[in-house]
């Protein structure tokens, strides 16, 4: 791993991610390849990783999710503790750890992602507020039951702090200023005892002009000189108005200014307008639309590509200016500057994802939940500085003056390839382009490559030792099995689960004996890790491989026992909840096997000086055998499918005419047509309670929403009753709620509760 390819800042950052547990801040000037680094890292890292960003558009561009949706956080100010009773805060809205935990209504799927996650990547971190980062830290500690920094999750922060800063209102800062030195992420309380390693990408791919690069560096480093100001004055033209053929784009301060300019220039064209409507499928927030929902174009319009050429032919790139040459209802043709070849565009599909855990592999995976399809174009006579981040222009008119936050002039100028394409329509003084002093102070944490090399060697040794100890420590799994065994507390005549209490007791007894051997091996690891020689490391690998060969077959045998027990359990009625428990326990045994194999593989790769990647993790175990076992569990004819969420529509509900339709499907079909339960009951000549039972079946399968049937208030009362009474037995729930709730409605609520546990 210590080769020339990984001695550069990007290589060092990747090694810190993969072979240490340290938090990392990866920064770099505009055009240094931060986005490329992120994409490569996700493809290669062996860690279970999740990408998040402060805004919806940033999340879509990073192929991740928003911070607020991932952690179920409310918008607004977060205070790390309740302010003093006599403080000046009574008229302000804020959140605290208690208020967030009280309203934390997180699904089992989302909780599992947070528990399984090893690496959290936050992109566009310049916009991340310190209080929001502390809220993330609090939620992770709470959900993971781990009081280490961020609940033991490694953090990778990516962004350029010299670009757009976090947004905080003056009344918010009146509160936050009591707790924070600044609003920037690096002043979050969660990072004060465990600050990130500061790594900067330095090679610039966007600009090649040494004078221009020097100017941008001075802007970043708060070292603007009179010569820099004089240089910028050469490009000042107050009343400059380009012709339609000049291909300039104006960078301005606010959306309304950019929209007005684009509209005016479009109206100047005498050709007819064509409207192109985006296709939005499933879940895709309008606040995260990456392109215009309705794109209005005319022949002759100046447009900008908002994606790189997906064909790989490099006909255009994100930010490339072009002119519309032909329009039809189903066709857009453009021509880029300096190119005689015309391009016929195809629509591009942006994907909205959420994270879930693969039920076979146990790895975190992306699940597609919505798409936005549109031509990757926008009108480009003007754009805001904010929306220009990540884009590259050949010619730009910069109209921002001095009334901008620190960093925004740098953002605007750094969009250009060279000074040759620059026009300034307002003068810029030296004071107007100062950077924030907090950012300048934080940037002093940057270490030289040589220092980072020394540090990563030490940190990787600590990480590997800690990882080995964690993977062979069976205590957490032993505690889980112990708690499971002591959950068999009901009368055998009232609980199908209780029939299996002896089996569970024997499982605990056998596993506790195995844990004794694992504890002895942990002592060996501790001793062997103290020997810092080549021979000592070789012995450590030999003993670890031997331990893997001993423990993993035995752990896999426990998994097999649980799968066999599930086959027996499936023969009984009313056992979905118990099957879910067994499935969760088996997943922990499987994960322990995988951890041990991964620890051995990581140690082996480290000794050989090889990379250990996601591909290596996927090749550790026989996934086909596990997939077959899981498929048998899911095959429950006539029972609830408590595992997979399925989509349902009227078309899929209609059965083959030759087959007799399931009576529940007929009720579902009528419900999907918009009919009320009473109407369905009347039409089918059945009791209302029967129809409610039919729909409860599909609620449990997550094919329809209980909220659509009961309404949010009624559903919430039923779910709250289940939580308070700690039962899904309908009789006590009905007694608790009263006669206003029918047994059929309670059945639907119970089905929603069981579906949520999945």
PDB file of C-alpha atoms in Angstrom, residues 12-238:
ATOM      1  CA  UNK A  12      -3.263   9.189   1.066  1.00  0.00           C
ATOM      2  CA  UNK A  13      -6.902  10.098   1.605  1.00  0.00           C
ATOM      3  CA  UNK A  14      -8.017   6.709   0.246  1.00  0.00           C
ATOM      4  CA  UNK A  15      -5.594   4.919   2.564  1.00  0.00           C
ATOM      5  CA  UNK A  16      -6.792   6.904   5.592  1.00  0.00           C
ATOM      6  CA  UNK A  17     -10.356   5.855   4.713  1.00  0.00           C
ATOM      7  CA  UNK A  18      -9.612   2.192   4.071  1.00  0.00           C
ATOM      8  CA  UNK A  19      -6.953   1.438   6.678  1.00  0.00           C
ATOM      9  CA  UNK A  20      -7.674   3.746   9.628  1.00  0.00           C
ATOM     10  CA  UNK A  21     -10.674   4.823  11.665  1.00  0.00           C
ATOM     11  CA  UNK A  22      -9.719   8.520  11.636  1.00  0.00           C
ATOM     12  CA  UNK A  23     -12.118  11.169  10.414  1.00  0.00           C
ATOM     13  CA  UNK A  24     -10.885  12.914   7.258  1.00  0.00           C
ATOM     14  CA  UNK A  25     -11.465  16.308   5.686  1.00  0.00           C
ATOM     15  CA  UNK A  26     -10.656  16.175   1.976  1.00  0.00           C
ATOM     16  CA  UNK A  27     -10.480  19.572   0.346  1.00  0.00           C
ATOM     17  CA  UNK A  28      -8.963  21.175  -2.713  1.00  0.00           C
ATOM     18  CA  UNK A  29      -9.279  24.120  -4.993  1.00  0.00           C
ATOM     19  CA  UNK A  30     -11.988  24.145  -7.620  1.00  0.00           C
ATOM     20  CA  UNK A  31     -11.164  21.679 -10.394  1.00  0.00           C
ATOM     21  CA  UNK A  32      -8.808  19.423  -8.407  1.00  0.00           C
ATOM     22  CA  UNK A  33     -10.918  16.265  -8.719  1.00  0.00           C
ATOM     23  CA  UNK A  34     -12.866  15.935  -5.452  1.00  0.00           C
ATOM     24  CA  UNK A  35     -15.909  14.495  -7.234  1.00  0.00           C
ATOM     25  CA  UNK A  36     -13.763  11.996  -9.152  1.00  0.00           C
ATOM     26  CA  UNK A  37     -12.164  10.901  -5.867  1.00  0.00           C
ATOM     27  CA  UNK A  38     -15.595  10.303  -4.323  1.00  0.00           C
ATOM     28  CA  UNK A  39     -16.810   8.153  -7.210  1.00  0.00           C
ATOM     29  CA  UNK A  40     -13.640   6.054  -7.255  1.00  0.00           C
ATOM     30  CA  UNK A  41     -13.742   5.580  -3.488  1.00  0.00           C
ATOM     31  CA  UNK A  42     -17.326   4.293  -3.488  1.00  0.00           C
ATOM     32  CA  UNK A  43     -16.428   1.758  -6.181  1.00  0.00           C
ATOM     33  CA  UNK A  44     -13.437   0.421  -4.265  1.00  0.00           C
ATOM     34  CA  UNK A  45     -13.738   0.819  -0.486  1.00  0.00           C
ATOM     35  CA  UNK A  46     -14.274  -2.319   1.554  1.00  0.00           C
ATOM     36  CA  UNK A  47     -16.233  -0.355   4.166  1.00  0.00           C
ATOM     37  CA  UNK A  48     -20.016  -0.093   4.285  1.00  0.00           C
ATOM     38  CA  UNK A  49     -20.412   3.469   3.072  1.00  0.00           C
ATOM     39  CA  UNK A  50     -23.237   5.993   2.797  1.00  0.00           C
ATOM     40  CA  UNK A  51     -23.128   9.357   0.992  1.00  0.00           C
ATOM     41  CA  UNK A  52     -25.090  12.345   2.290  1.00  0.00           C
ATOM     42  CA  UNK A  53     -25.198  16.058   1.468  1.00  0.00           C
ATOM     43  CA  UNK A  54     -26.748  19.188   3.015  1.00  0.00           C
ATOM     44  CA  UNK A  55     -29.178  19.894   0.147  1.00  0.00           C
ATOM     45  CA  UNK A  56     -31.367  17.837  -2.162  1.00  0.00           C
ATOM     46  CA  UNK A  57     -29.619  18.876  -5.376  1.00  0.00           C
ATOM     47  CA  UNK A  58     -26.175  18.257  -3.864  1.00  0.00           C
ATOM     48  CA  UNK A  59     -27.353  14.800  -2.767  1.00  0.00           C
ATOM     49  CA  UNK A  60     -28.636  13.909  -6.257  1.00  0.00           C
ATOM     50  CA  UNK A  61     -25.371  15.096  -7.832  1.00  0.00           C
ATOM     51  CA  UNK A  62     -23.327  13.055  -5.352  1.00  0.00           C
ATOM     52  CA  UNK A  63     -25.542   9.967  -5.867  1.00  0.00           C
ATOM     53  CA  UNK A  64     -26.478  10.055  -2.195  1.00  0.00           C
ATOM     54  CA  UNK A  65     -29.254  11.224   0.127  1.00  0.00           C
ATOM     55  CA  UNK A  66     -29.914  14.362   2.134  1.00  0.00           C
ATOM     56  CA  UNK A  67     -28.680  14.560   5.702  1.00  0.00           C
ATOM     57  CA  UNK A  68     -32.141  15.415   7.018  1.00  0.00           C
ATOM     58  CA  UNK A  69     -33.791  12.403   5.372  1.00  0.00           C
ATOM     59  CA  UNK A  70     -31.058   9.948   6.391  1.00  0.00           C
ATOM     60  CA  UNK A  71     -31.176  10.936  10.058  1.00  0.00           C
ATOM     61  CA  UNK A  72     -34.841  12.003  10.257  1.00  0.00           C
ATOM     62  CA  UNK A  73     -33.748  15.403  11.541  1.00  0.00           C
ATOM     63  CA  UNK A  74     -36.091  18.404  11.731  1.00  0.00           C
ATOM     64  CA  UNK A  75     -35.077  21.620   9.993  1.00  0.00           C
ATOM     65  CA  UNK A  76     -33.947  24.528  12.121  1.00  0.00           C
ATOM     66  CA  UNK A  77     -31.512  25.266  14.922  1.00  0.00           C
ATOM     67  CA  UNK A  78     -30.048  22.423  16.992  1.00  0.00           C
ATOM     68  CA  UNK A  79     -28.685  23.137  20.464  1.00  0.00           C
ATOM     69  CA  UNK A  80     -26.430  20.492  22.063  1.00  0.00           C
ATOM     70  CA  UNK A  81     -28.212  21.025  25.392  1.00  0.00           C
ATOM     71  CA  UNK A  82     -31.211  22.857  26.778  1.00  0.00           C
ATOM     72  CA  UNK A  83     -30.394  26.582  27.182  1.00  0.00           C
ATOM     73  CA  UNK A  84     -30.654  28.262  30.572  1.00  0.00           C
ATOM     74  CA  UNK A  85     -34.198  29.053  31.666  1.00  0.00           C
ATOM     75  CA  UNK A  86     -33.448  32.779  31.949  1.00  0.00           C
ATOM     76  CA  UNK A  87     -31.872  33.023  28.466  1.00  0.00           C
ATOM     77  CA  UNK A  88     -33.162  35.169  25.625  1.00  0.00           C
ATOM     78  CA  UNK A  89     -34.608  32.289  23.610  1.00  0.00           C
ATOM     79  CA  UNK A  90     -38.259  32.029  24.553  1.00  0.00           C
ATOM     80  CA  UNK A  91     -39.486  33.375  21.217  1.00  0.00           C
ATOM     81  CA  UNK A  92     -37.211  31.167  19.081  1.00  0.00           C
ATOM     82  CA  UNK A  93     -37.690  27.671  17.704  1.00  0.00           C
ATOM     83  CA  UNK A  94     -34.908  25.174  18.347  1.00  0.00           C
ATOM     84  CA  UNK A  95     -34.280  21.444  18.769  1.00  0.00           C
ATOM     85  CA  UNK A  96     -32.362  19.647  21.513  1.00  0.00           C
ATOM     86  CA  UNK A  97     -31.220  16.024  21.954  1.00  0.00           C
ATOM     87  CA  UNK A  98     -34.334  15.272  24.014  1.00  0.00           C
ATOM     88  CA  UNK A  99     -36.765  16.769  21.508  1.00  0.00           C
ATOM     89  CA  UNK A 100     -35.150  14.962  18.561  1.00  0.00           C
ATOM     90  CA  UNK A 101     -35.097  11.582  20.312  1.00  0.00           C
ATOM     91  CA  UNK A 102     -38.696  12.073  21.428  1.00  0.00           C
ATOM     92  CA  UNK A 103     -39.857  12.553  17.832  1.00  0.00           C
ATOM     93  CA  UNK A 104     -37.425  10.121  16.214  1.00  0.00           C
ATOM     94  CA  UNK A 105     -39.763   7.883  14.228  1.00  0.00           C
ATOM     95  CA  UNK A 106     -37.282   5.824  12.229  1.00  0.00           C
ATOM     96  CA  UNK A 107     -38.154   2.650  10.332  1.00  0.00           C
ATOM     97  CA  UNK A 108     -36.348  -0.599  11.096  1.00  0.00           C
ATOM     98  CA  UNK A 109     -34.746  -0.523   7.635  1.00  0.00           C
ATOM     99  CA  UNK A 110     -33.269   2.929   8.177  1.00  0.00           C
ATOM    100  CA  UNK A 111     -32.082   2.057  11.672  1.00  0.00           C
ATOM    101  CA  UNK A 112     -30.287  -1.008  10.324  1.00  0.00           C
ATOM    102  CA  UNK A 113     -28.473   1.103   7.725  1.00  0.00           C
ATOM    103  CA  UNK A 114     -27.227   3.439  10.475  1.00  0.00           C
ATOM    104  CA  UNK A 115     -26.203   0.488  12.670  1.00  0.00           C
ATOM    105  CA  UNK A 116     -24.369  -1.299   9.829  1.00  0.00           C
ATOM    106  CA  UNK A 117     -22.685   1.826   8.409  1.00  0.00           C
ATOM    107  CA  UNK A 118     -18.904   2.023   8.791  1.00  0.00           C
ATOM    108  CA  UNK A 119     -18.212   5.153   6.738  1.00  0.00           C
ATOM    109  CA  UNK A 120     -20.341   8.276   6.329  1.00  0.00           C
ATOM    110  CA  UNK A 121     -19.315  10.607   3.501  1.00  0.00           C
ATOM    111  CA  UNK A 122     -20.656  14.152   3.591  1.00  0.00           C
ATOM    112  CA  UNK A 123     -20.200  15.978   0.283  1.00  0.00           C
ATOM    113  CA  UNK A 124     -20.359  19.775  -0.218  1.00  0.00           C
ATOM    114  CA  UNK A 125     -19.364  20.141   3.424  1.00  0.00           C
ATOM    115  CA  UNK A 126     -18.777  23.891   3.067  1.00  0.00           C
ATOM    116  CA  UNK A 127     -22.562  24.299   3.467  1.00  0.00           C
ATOM    117  CA  UNK A 128     -22.803  22.019   6.544  1.00  0.00           C
ATOM    118  CA  UNK A 129     -23.522  23.851   9.794  1.00  0.00           C
ATOM    119  CA  UNK A 130     -21.775  22.891  13.026  1.00  0.00           C
ATOM    120  CA  UNK A 131     -25.053  22.366  14.881  1.00  0.00           C
ATOM    121  CA  UNK A 132     -26.365  19.997  12.194  1.00  0.00           C
ATOM    122  CA  UNK A 133     -23.180  17.912  12.443  1.00  0.00           C
ATOM    123  CA  UNK A 134     -23.640  17.686  16.213  1.00  0.00           C
ATOM    124  CA  UNK A 135     -27.205  16.502  15.646  1.00  0.00           C
ATOM    125  CA  UNK A 136     -25.842  13.742  13.367  1.00  0.00           C
ATOM    126  CA  UNK A 137     -23.358  12.758  16.080  1.00  0.00           C
ATOM    127  CA  UNK A 138     -26.136  12.608  18.677  1.00  0.00           C
ATOM    128  CA  UNK A 139     -28.451  10.448  16.532  1.00  0.00           C
ATOM    129  CA  UNK A 140     -25.656   8.002  15.633  1.00  0.00           C
ATOM    130  CA  UNK A 141     -24.615   7.578  19.272  1.00  0.00           C
ATOM    131  CA  UNK A 142     -28.255   6.999  20.235  1.00  0.00           C
ATOM    132  CA  UNK A 143     -29.183   4.576  17.432  1.00  0.00           C
ATOM    133  CA  UNK A 144     -25.917   2.586  17.582  1.00  0.00           C
ATOM    134  CA  UNK A 145     -25.784   2.588  21.412  1.00  0.00           C
ATOM    135  CA  UNK A 146     -22.173   3.616  21.167  1.00  0.00           C
ATOM    136  CA  UNK A 147     -20.887   6.753  22.871  1.00  0.00           C
ATOM    137  CA  UNK A 148     -17.770   7.050  20.709  1.00  0.00           C
ATOM    138  CA  UNK A 149     -17.497   9.926  18.251  1.00  0.00           C
ATOM    139  CA  UNK A 150     -20.362   9.558  15.736  1.00  0.00           C
ATOM    140  CA  UNK A 151     -21.257   6.243  17.337  1.00  0.00           C
ATOM    141  CA  UNK A 152     -18.055   4.651  16.034  1.00  0.00           C
ATOM    142  CA  UNK A 153     -18.687   5.643  12.396  1.00  0.00           C
ATOM    143  CA  UNK A 154     -15.751   7.037  10.415  1.00  0.00           C
ATOM    144  CA  UNK A 155     -16.506  10.434   8.823  1.00  0.00           C
ATOM    145  CA  UNK A 156     -15.211  11.670   5.468  1.00  0.00           C
ATOM    146  CA  UNK A 157     -15.937  15.336   4.822  1.00  0.00           C
ATOM    147  CA  UNK A 158     -15.467  16.507   1.211  1.00  0.00           C
ATOM    148  CA  UNK A 159     -15.648  20.101   0.045  1.00  0.00           C
ATOM    149  CA  UNK A 160     -13.952  23.444  -0.395  1.00  0.00           C
ATOM    150  CA  UNK A 161     -14.463  25.783   2.566  1.00  0.00           C
ATOM    151  CA  UNK A 162     -13.409  28.720   0.382  1.00  0.00           C
ATOM    152  CA  UNK A 163     -16.607  28.259  -1.565  1.00  0.00           C
ATOM    153  CA  UNK A 164     -20.180  28.783  -0.354  1.00  0.00           C
ATOM    154  CA  UNK A 165     -20.523  29.014   3.437  1.00  0.00           C
ATOM    155  CA  UNK A 166     -23.310  27.652   5.661  1.00  0.00           C
ATOM    156  CA  UNK A 167     -26.443  29.772   5.933  1.00  0.00           C
ATOM    157  CA  UNK A 168     -27.316  31.057   9.410  1.00  0.00           C
ATOM    158  CA  UNK A 169     -29.735  33.847  10.280  1.00  0.00           C
ATOM    159  CA  UNK A 170     -28.788  36.472  12.847  1.00  0.00           C
ATOM    160  CA  UNK A 171     -31.423  35.328  15.350  1.00  0.00           C
ATOM    161  CA  UNK A 172     -30.168  31.734  14.979  1.00  0.00           C
ATOM    162  CA  UNK A 173     -26.593  32.815  15.655  1.00  0.00           C
ATOM    163  CA  UNK A 174     -27.760  34.590  18.818  1.00  0.00           C
ATOM    164  CA  UNK A 175     -28.510  31.113  20.130  1.00  0.00           C
ATOM    165  CA  UNK A 176     -25.744  29.119  18.417  1.00  0.00           C
ATOM    166  CA  UNK A 177     -23.064  31.631  19.398  1.00  0.00           C
ATOM    167  CA  UNK A 178     -23.457  30.499  23.008  1.00  0.00           C
ATOM    168  CA  UNK A 179     -22.119  27.059  22.052  1.00  0.00           C
ATOM    169  CA  UNK A 180     -20.018  27.425  18.875  1.00  0.00           C
ATOM    170  CA  UNK A 181     -16.943  29.385  17.800  1.00  0.00           C
ATOM    171  CA  UNK A 182     -18.287  29.558  14.248  1.00  0.00           C
ATOM    172  CA  UNK A 183     -21.055  28.063  12.149  1.00  0.00           C
ATOM    173  CA  UNK A 184     -18.632  25.948  10.059  1.00  0.00           C
ATOM    174  CA  UNK A 185     -18.682  22.161  10.446  1.00  0.00           C
ATOM    175  CA  UNK A 186     -15.151  21.977  11.884  1.00  0.00           C
ATOM    176  CA  UNK A 187     -16.296  23.879  14.991  1.00  0.00           C
ATOM    177  CA  UNK A 188     -18.903  21.225  15.849  1.00  0.00           C
ATOM    178  CA  UNK A 189     -18.475  19.999  19.412  1.00  0.00           C
ATOM    179  CA  UNK A 190     -18.288  16.404  18.126  1.00  0.00           C
ATOM    180  CA  UNK A 191     -14.962  17.156  16.393  1.00  0.00           C
ATOM    181  CA  UNK A 192     -13.171  19.020  19.160  1.00  0.00           C
ATOM    182  CA  UNK A 193     -11.713  15.888  20.761  1.00  0.00           C
ATOM    183  CA  UNK A 194     -11.391  13.948  17.508  1.00  0.00           C
ATOM    184  CA  UNK A 195     -10.568  16.447  14.723  1.00  0.00           C
ATOM    185  CA  UNK A 196     -10.375  15.236  11.112  1.00  0.00           C
ATOM    186  CA  UNK A 197      -7.133  14.641   9.238  1.00  0.00           C
ATOM    187  CA  UNK A 198      -6.784  17.595   6.844  1.00  0.00           C
ATOM    188  CA  UNK A 199      -5.816  16.508   3.294  1.00  0.00           C
ATOM    189  CA  UNK A 200      -5.777  18.835   0.302  1.00  0.00           C
ATOM    190  CA  UNK A 201      -5.835  17.893  -3.385  1.00  0.00           C
ATOM    191  CA  UNK A 202      -3.498  20.284  -5.118  1.00  0.00           C
ATOM    192  CA  UNK A 203      -3.212  19.464  -8.815  1.00  0.00           C
ATOM    193  CA  UNK A 204      -5.553  21.741 -10.786  1.00  0.00           C
ATOM    194  CA  UNK A 205      -7.224  20.219 -13.832  1.00  0.00           C
ATOM    195  CA  UNK A 206      -9.413  23.196 -14.801  1.00  0.00           C
ATOM    196  CA  UNK A 207      -6.896  26.057 -15.189  1.00  0.00           C
ATOM    197  CA  UNK A 208      -3.464  26.036 -16.812  1.00  0.00           C
ATOM    198  CA  UNK A 209      -2.687  29.796 -16.710  1.00  0.00           C
ATOM    199  CA  UNK A 210      -0.084  30.386 -13.973  1.00  0.00           C
ATOM    200  CA  UNK A 211      -1.109  34.031 -13.403  1.00  0.00           C
ATOM    201  CA  UNK A 212      -4.768  33.067 -13.005  1.00  0.00           C
ATOM    202  CA  UNK A 213      -3.907  30.169 -10.671  1.00  0.00           C
ATOM    203  CA  UNK A 214      -1.825  32.543  -8.556  1.00  0.00           C
ATOM    204  CA  UNK A 215      -4.737  34.974  -8.298  1.00  0.00           C
ATOM    205  CA  UNK A 216      -7.127  32.196  -7.226  1.00  0.00           C
ATOM    206  CA  UNK A 217      -4.629  30.929  -4.641  1.00  0.00           C
ATOM    207  CA  UNK A 218      -4.333  34.404  -3.152  1.00  0.00           C
ATOM    208  CA  UNK A 219      -8.107  34.646  -2.955  1.00  0.00           C
ATOM    209  CA  UNK A 220      -8.279  31.327  -1.097  1.00  0.00           C
ATOM    210  CA  UNK A 221      -5.472  32.158   1.288  1.00  0.00           C
ATOM    211  CA  UNK A 222      -6.604  35.671   2.252  1.00  0.00           C
ATOM    212  CA  UNK A 223      -3.482  37.084   0.619  1.00  0.00           C
ATOM    213  CA  UNK A 224      -5.024  39.323  -2.035  1.00  0.00           C
ATOM    214  CA  UNK A 225      -2.497  41.946  -3.163  1.00  0.00           C
ATOM    215  CA  UNK A 226      -2.851  45.399  -4.783  1.00  0.00           C
ATOM    216  CA  UNK A 227      -1.459  43.760  -7.935  1.00  0.00           C
ATOM    217  CA  UNK A 228      -4.307  41.221  -7.857  1.00  0.00           C
ATOM    218  CA  UNK A 229      -6.891  44.011  -7.550  1.00  0.00           C
ATOM    219  CA  UNK A 230      -5.209  45.917 -10.403  1.00  0.00           C
ATOM    220  CA  UNK A 231      -5.252  42.753 -12.522  1.00  0.00           C
ATOM    221  CA  UNK A 232      -8.988  42.309 -11.985  1.00  0.00           C
ATOM    222  CA  UNK A 233      -9.639  45.964 -12.856  1.00  0.00           C
ATOM    223  CA  UNK A 234      -8.349  45.285 -16.364  1.00  0.00           C
ATOM    224  CA  UNK A 235     -11.419  43.124 -16.954  1.00  0.00           C
ATOM    225  CA  UNK A 236     -13.941  45.702 -15.681  1.00  0.00           C
ATOM    226  CA  UNK A 237     -16.559  46.796 -18.234  1.00  0.00           C
ATOM    227  CA  UNK A 238     -19.590  48.281 -16.464  1.00  0.00           C
TER     228      UNK A 238
END
